[in-house]
Amino acid sequence: MIFRQLFDHASSTYSYLLASRKGGEALIVDPVLERVDRYLQLVQELDLKLVKAVDTHIHADHITGLGALRDRTHCITVMGEQARVDVVSMRVAEGDKLTIEGLSLDVLYTPGHTDDSYSFLMGDRVFTGDTLLIRGTGRTDFQNGCARAQYESLFGKLLKLPEETLVYPAHDYKGDTVSTIGEEKRSNPRLRVRSADEYVELMARLELPNPKLMDVAVPANMRVGLAQDEIAKMGWAVTPVQARGLVGRADVALVDLRERAEREKHGVISGSLHAPYPDLEANIRTGGMLNELARATGRRIVFYCAFGERSAMAVQAAQDAGMASACHIHGGLDAWRKAGGELVR
Ligand SMILES: [Fe+2]
């Protein structure tokens, strides 16, 4: 496995680059905008392909690198269901798996620091965001934070992991890089409480100043979506209502770019094909499955995904590959559902 812990001095943020092998797919957790050049250089040096960028929650102390990484690598952006961001490519919830080639992370919903805080468990290690820090815990006094919820996330979930589980937080301000669940249980002063009430009281007494960048970072981090309007202006988008009229038509091929697990969990548009986003390049090049389908049958390819972001990137790539009729459903299945579109399983 390739595992790199990267540090942003200005915000004391740790980001994590993960991959199963040289030459394979990579995922980054909690990237910082100012460090994006460095991440991409490292990705290139390690001969990796960045396919997912994940934030554990909406950060208040730095601007996320999610949008910039997506724009520069066409990777998928991922956050939790509760994150109040305009658009991410994929949303996850408790019990889901976050996967790339050769790696699978268990998604744990661990609210408290914010109501959109997630942790990700990968075998012997857990990425705890700002829920559990080394000898500390994330503050709970803004962004719908809740000390009681955090107590549950800590004592009900994270501290129940095996004691030897390595703890990799989103920040450290003292120079520590890693801890373990057992070590935190024994030595983290915030965890020496006997009840949720005591924890709530402890957190209420902290009276911390707001992060310096909060007024800039939070609004910026809520607007990470790709500008789908640009694709629409090119005439490469259909509205969900228009898309409903295309279902079942012989001259149209609806193509679902989502992962199998998303399809199983949320359902699919009746009669659509499945061509996962990671295989896009192979599918749209000359001789590729979708390129051939469009060429040989004259069918219009209509991509869709969860929120319209993967499909917007796919349309651009398909157009670049000469598939002139390719378009997508603006806003994805989220918009489709809101327009009364049906999904089948
Ligand atoms: Fe945070």
Coordinates of C-alpha atoms and ligand atoms in Angstrom, one line a residue:
M1 CA 0.0 0.0 0.0
I2 CA 1.1 3.6 -0.6
F3 CA 0.3 5.8 2.3
R4 CA 1.4 9.4 2.6
Q5 CA 0.6 11.9 5.3
L6 CA 1.0 15.5 4.0
F7 CA 1.0 18.6 6.2
D8 CA -0.2 22.2 5.6
H9 CA 1.7 24.4 8.0
A10 CA -0.7 27.4 7.7
S11 CA -3.7 25.5 9.0
S12 CA -1.9 22.5 10.7
T13 CA -4.0 20.2 8.5
Y14 CA -3.0 16.7 7.6
S15 CA -4.1 15.3 4.3
Y16 CA -3.7 11.6 3.3
L17 CA -2.9 10.2 -0.1
L18 CA -3.7 6.5 -0.4
A19 CA -3.3 3.9 -3.1
S20 CA -3.0 0.2 -3.3
R21 CA 0.0 0.1 -5.7
K22 CA 2.3 2.1 -7.9
G23 CA 0.6 2.8 -11.2
G24 CA -2.9 2.4 -9.6
E25 CA -5.8 4.6 -8.5
A26 CA -5.3 7.0 -5.6
L27 CA -7.6 8.7 -3.1
I28 CA -6.9 11.9 -1.1
V29 CA -8.5 12.8 2.2
D30 CA -8.9 16.4 3.4
P31 CA -6.8 18.2 0.7
V32 CA -5.9 21.9 1.2
L33 CA -6.3 24.2 -1.7
E34 CA -2.8 25.8 -1.3
R35 CA -1.2 22.4 -1.4
V36 CA -2.8 21.1 -4.6
D37 CA 0.3 21.6 -6.8
R38 CA 2.3 19.5 -4.3
Y39 CA -0.3 16.7 -4.2
L40 CA -0.4 16.5 -8.0
Q41 CA 3.4 16.5 -8.2
L42 CA 3.5 13.6 -5.8
V43 CA 0.7 11.8 -7.6
Q44 CA 2.7 12.1 -10.7
E45 CA 6.0 11.1 -9.1
L46 CA 4.4 8.0 -7.6
D47 CA 2.8 7.2 -11.0
L48 CA -0.7 7.3 -9.5
K49 CA -4.1 8.3 -10.9
L50 CA -6.1 10.4 -8.5
V51 CA -9.7 9.2 -8.7
K52 CA -11.3 10.5 -5.5
A53 CA -10.9 13.5 -3.2
V54 CA -12.8 13.3 0.1
D55 CA -13.4 15.8 2.8
T56 CA -14.3 14.5 6.3
H57 CA -16.5 17.6 6.9
I58 CA -16.8 21.3 5.8
H59 CA -13.6 22.8 7.1
A60 CA -13.6 26.2 8.8
D61 CA -9.8 26.8 9.0
H62 CA -8.7 26.2 5.4
I63 CA -10.1 26.2 1.9
T64 CA -10.6 22.7 0.6
G65 CA -8.7 21.4 -2.5
L66 CA -11.6 19.3 -3.6
G67 CA -12.8 21.6 -6.4
A68 CA -9.3 22.3 -7.8
L69 CA -8.4 18.7 -7.8
R70 CA -11.5 17.8 -9.6
D71 CA -11.0 20.5 -12.2
R72 CA -7.4 19.4 -12.8
T73 CA -7.7 15.6 -12.7
H74 CA -11.4 15.0 -13.3
C75 CA -11.5 13.0 -10.1
I76 CA -14.7 12.4 -8.1
T77 CA -15.4 14.6 -5.1
V78 CA -16.9 12.9 -2.1
M79 CA -18.5 14.2 1.1
G80 CA -21.2 13.0 3.6
E81 CA -24.9 13.2 2.9
Q82 CA -25.3 15.9 5.5
A83 CA -22.7 18.3 4.1
R84 CA -24.3 21.6 3.1
V85 CA -22.2 22.1 0.0
D86 CA -23.7 23.0 -3.4
V87 CA -22.5 19.9 -5.2
V88 CA -20.1 17.0 -4.8
S89 CA -19.8 14.2 -7.2
M90 CA -20.7 11.5 -4.7
R91 CA -22.2 11.5 -1.2
V92 CA -21.7 8.8 1.4
A93 CA -23.5 7.7 4.6
E94 CA -22.9 5.5 7.6
G95 CA -22.3 1.9 6.5
D96 CA -21.2 2.8 2.9
K97 CA -17.9 1.8 1.5
L98 CA -15.5 4.3 -0.1
T99 CA -13.6 2.3 -2.7
I100 CA -10.8 2.7 -5.2
E101 CA -8.9 0.0 -7.0
G102 CA -7.5 -2.3 -4.3
L103 CA -8.7 -0.3 -1.3
S104 CA -12.0 -0.1 0.6
L105 CA -12.7 2.3 3.5
D106 CA -15.7 1.8 5.8
V107 CA -17.7 5.0 6.1
L108 CA -18.5 6.0 9.7
Y109 CA -20.8 8.9 10.5
T110 CA -19.3 10.6 13.5
P111 CA -21.1 13.9 14.0
G112 CA -20.3 16.3 16.8
H113 CA -17.5 18.6 15.7
T114 CA -20.0 19.4 12.8
D115 CA -23.2 17.7 11.8
D116 CA -21.5 16.5 8.6
S117 CA -18.4 14.9 10.2
Y118 CA -17.3 11.5 9.0
S119 CA -14.5 9.1 9.8
F120 CA -13.1 6.5 7.4
L121 CA -11.8 3.2 8.6
M122 CA -9.2 1.4 6.5
G123 CA -8.1 -1.9 8.1
D124 CA -5.6 -1.0 10.8
R125 CA -6.1 2.7 10.6
V126 CA -8.9 5.3 10.9
F127 CA -9.1 8.8 9.5
T128 CA -10.9 10.7 12.2
G129 CA -11.2 14.2 10.7
D130 CA -11.7 16.6 13.6
T131 CA -13.8 14.2 15.7
L132 CA -10.9 12.6 17.5
L133 CA -7.6 14.4 17.6
I134 CA -4.4 13.4 19.2
R135 CA -4.9 14.1 22.9
G136 CA -7.9 16.3 21.9
T137 CA -11.2 16.4 20.2
G138 CA -12.6 18.8 17.7
R139 CA -14.5 21.8 19.0
T140 CA -18.3 21.6 18.9
D141 CA -19.3 25.2 19.2
F142 CA -20.1 26.1 15.5
Q143 CA -21.3 24.6 12.2
N144 CA -24.1 22.7 14.0
G145 CA -21.6 21.1 16.3
C146 CA -23.0 19.2 19.2
A147 CA -20.9 17.9 22.2
R148 CA -23.5 15.3 23.0
A149 CA -23.4 13.9 19.5
Q150 CA -19.6 14.0 19.6
Y151 CA -19.6 12.0 22.8
E152 CA -21.7 9.3 21.1
S153 CA -19.4 9.3 18.0
L154 CA -16.4 8.9 20.3
F155 CA -17.6 6.5 22.9
G156 CA -20.2 4.7 20.8
K157 CA -18.1 4.3 17.7
L158 CA -14.4 5.3 17.4
L159 CA -13.3 4.2 20.9
K160 CA -14.9 0.8 20.2
L161 CA -12.4 0.1 17.5
P162 CA -9.6 -2.3 18.4
E163 CA -7.1 -0.5 20.7
E164 CA -4.2 -0.9 18.2
T165 CA -6.1 0.9 15.5
L166 CA -4.0 3.8 14.2
V167 CA -5.6 7.2 14.6
Y168 CA -4.9 9.7 11.8
P169 CA -6.6 13.1 12.5
A170 CA -7.2 16.0 10.2
H171 CA -5.1 18.3 12.3
D172 CA -2.4 18.4 14.9
Y173 CA -1.1 21.6 16.5
K174 CA 1.7 20.1 18.6
G175 CA 3.7 18.1 16.1
D176 CA 2.2 14.6 16.7
T177 CA 1.5 12.6 13.6
V178 CA -0.3 9.5 14.6
S179 CA -1.8 7.8 17.7
T180 CA -3.8 4.7 18.5
I181 CA -7.3 4.2 19.9
G182 CA -5.8 2.6 23.0
E183 CA -3.4 5.5 23.6
E184 CA -6.2 8.0 23.2
K185 CA -8.4 6.1 25.6
R186 CA -5.7 6.2 28.2
S187 CA -4.1 9.6 27.7
N188 CA -6.6 11.9 26.0
P189 CA -7.7 14.4 28.6
R190 CA -11.0 15.1 26.8
L191 CA -11.9 11.4 27.1
R192 CA -11.6 11.3 30.9
V193 CA -15.2 12.0 31.5
R194 CA -17.7 9.7 33.1
S195 CA -20.8 10.7 31.2
A196 CA -22.2 12.5 28.2
D197 CA -23.3 15.3 30.5
E198 CA -19.8 15.7 31.8
Y199 CA -18.4 15.9 28.3
V200 CA -21.0 18.5 27.3
E201 CA -19.9 20.6 30.3
L202 CA -16.2 20.2 29.5
M203 CA -16.7 21.3 25.9
A204 CA -18.9 24.2 26.9
R205 CA -16.1 25.6 29.1
L206 CA -13.5 25.8 26.2
E207 CA -14.5 29.3 24.9
L208 CA -12.3 29.2 21.9
P209 CA -11.9 32.1 19.5
N210 CA -13.2 31.5 16.0
P211 CA -10.6 30.2 13.4
K212 CA -8.9 33.1 11.6
L213 CA -10.1 32.0 8.2
M214 CA -13.6 30.9 9.2
D215 CA -15.5 33.7 7.4
V216 CA -13.7 33.0 4.2
A217 CA -13.2 29.2 4.4
V218 CA -16.8 28.1 5.2
P219 CA -18.5 30.0 2.4
A220 CA -15.8 28.9 0.0
N221 CA -16.0 25.3 1.1
M222 CA -19.8 25.3 0.5
R223 CA -19.3 26.1 -3.1
V224 CA -17.2 23.3 -4.5
G225 CA -19.5 22.2 -7.3
L226 CA -18.5 22.1 -11.0
A227 CA -20.2 24.8 -13.1
Q228 CA -22.7 22.6 -14.9
D229 CA -24.2 25.8 -16.5
E230 CA -21.2 25.9 -18.8
I231 CA -22.1 22.4 -20.2
A232 CA -25.7 23.5 -20.5
K233 CA -24.7 26.6 -22.5
M234 CA -23.0 24.3 -25.0
G235 CA -26.3 22.6 -25.5
W236 CA -24.9 19.4 -23.9
A237 CA -27.5 19.1 -21.1
V238 CA -31.1 18.0 -20.8
T239 CA -33.3 19.0 -17.9
P240 CA -34.7 16.2 -15.8
V241 CA -38.1 16.9 -17.3
Q242 CA -36.8 16.6 -20.8
A243 CA -34.9 13.4 -19.7
R244 CA -38.2 11.8 -18.6
G245 CA -39.4 12.1 -22.2
L246 CA -36.3 10.2 -23.4
V247 CA -36.8 7.0 -21.3
G248 CA -37.6 4.1 -23.6
R249 CA -36.8 5.9 -26.8
A250 CA -35.0 3.7 -29.4
D251 CA -32.7 6.6 -30.5
V252 CA -31.4 7.3 -27.0
A253 CA -29.1 5.4 -24.7
L254 CA -29.2 6.5 -21.1
V255 CA -25.8 5.8 -19.5
D256 CA -25.4 5.5 -15.7
L257 CA -21.9 6.5 -14.6
R258 CA -22.3 5.6 -10.9
E259 CA -20.7 2.8 -9.0
R260 CA -22.5 -0.5 -8.5
A261 CA -23.1 0.2 -4.8
E262 CA -24.8 3.6 -5.6
R263 CA -27.0 1.9 -8.1
E264 CA -28.1 -0.8 -5.6
K265 CA -28.7 1.7 -2.9
H266 CA -30.6 4.4 -4.8
G267 CA -32.0 2.6 -7.9
V268 CA -31.5 3.3 -11.6
I269 CA -33.4 4.9 -14.5
S270 CA -35.4 2.1 -16.2
G271 CA -33.6 0.7 -19.3
S272 CA -30.3 2.6 -18.8
L273 CA -26.9 1.1 -19.4
H274 CA -24.2 0.9 -16.8
A275 CA -20.7 2.3 -17.7
P276 CA -18.9 3.3 -14.5
Y277 CA -17.1 6.6 -14.5
P278 CA -13.6 5.1 -13.9
D279 CA -13.9 3.2 -17.3
L280 CA -15.0 6.4 -19.2
E281 CA -11.8 6.9 -21.1
A282 CA -11.8 3.4 -22.4
N283 CA -15.5 3.5 -23.3
I284 CA -15.5 6.8 -25.3
R285 CA -12.3 6.4 -27.3
T286 CA -12.6 5.2 -30.9
G287 CA -13.6 1.5 -30.7
G288 CA -14.7 1.9 -27.1
M289 CA -18.1 0.6 -26.1
L290 CA -20.0 3.9 -25.9
N291 CA -18.2 5.4 -28.9
E292 CA -19.2 2.3 -31.0
L293 CA -22.8 2.3 -29.7
A294 CA -23.2 6.0 -30.7
R295 CA -21.5 5.4 -34.1
A296 CA -23.1 2.1 -35.1
T297 CA -26.6 2.8 -33.9
G298 CA -26.8 6.6 -34.1
R299 CA -28.2 6.6 -30.6
R300 CA -27.8 9.8 -28.6
I301 CA -25.7 9.1 -25.4
V302 CA -27.3 10.7 -22.4
F303 CA -25.0 10.3 -19.3
Y304 CA -26.3 10.5 -15.8
C305 CA -24.9 10.2 -12.3
A306 CA -25.8 11.2 -8.8
F307 CA -25.6 15.0 -8.9
G308 CA -24.6 15.7 -12.5
E309 CA -20.9 16.3 -11.9
R310 CA -19.4 13.0 -13.2
S311 CA -21.8 13.2 -16.1
A312 CA -20.8 16.8 -16.9
M313 CA -17.1 15.7 -17.0
A314 CA -18.1 12.7 -19.1
V315 CA -19.9 14.9 -21.6
Q316 CA -16.9 17.2 -22.0
A317 CA -14.7 14.1 -22.5
A318 CA -17.1 12.5 -24.9
Q319 CA -17.4 15.7 -27.0
D320 CA -13.6 15.9 -27.0
A321 CA -13.5 12.3 -28.3
G322 CA -15.8 13.3 -31.2
M323 CA -19.1 12.0 -29.8
A324 CA -21.0 15.1 -31.0
S325 CA -24.5 14.1 -29.7
A326 CA -23.4 13.2 -26.1
C327 CA -25.2 15.1 -23.4
H328 CA -26.1 14.6 -19.7
I329 CA -28.9 15.1 -17.3
H330 CA -28.3 18.4 -15.6
G331 CA -28.2 17.9 -11.8
G332 CA -28.2 14.2 -12.0
L333 CA -30.5 11.8 -10.2
D334 CA -30.9 14.3 -7.4
A335 CA -32.6 16.7 -9.8
W336 CA -34.3 13.8 -11.6
R337 CA -35.9 12.7 -8.3
K338 CA -37.0 16.2 -7.4
A339 CA -38.7 16.4 -10.9
G340 CA -40.7 13.3 -10.1
G341 CA -38.5 10.9 -12.1
E342 CA -38.9 7.3 -11.2
L343 CA -36.1 4.9 -10.2
V344 CA -36.2 1.1 -10.4
R345 CA -34.1 -1.5 -8.7
Ligands
FE1 FE -12.9 21.1 11.3

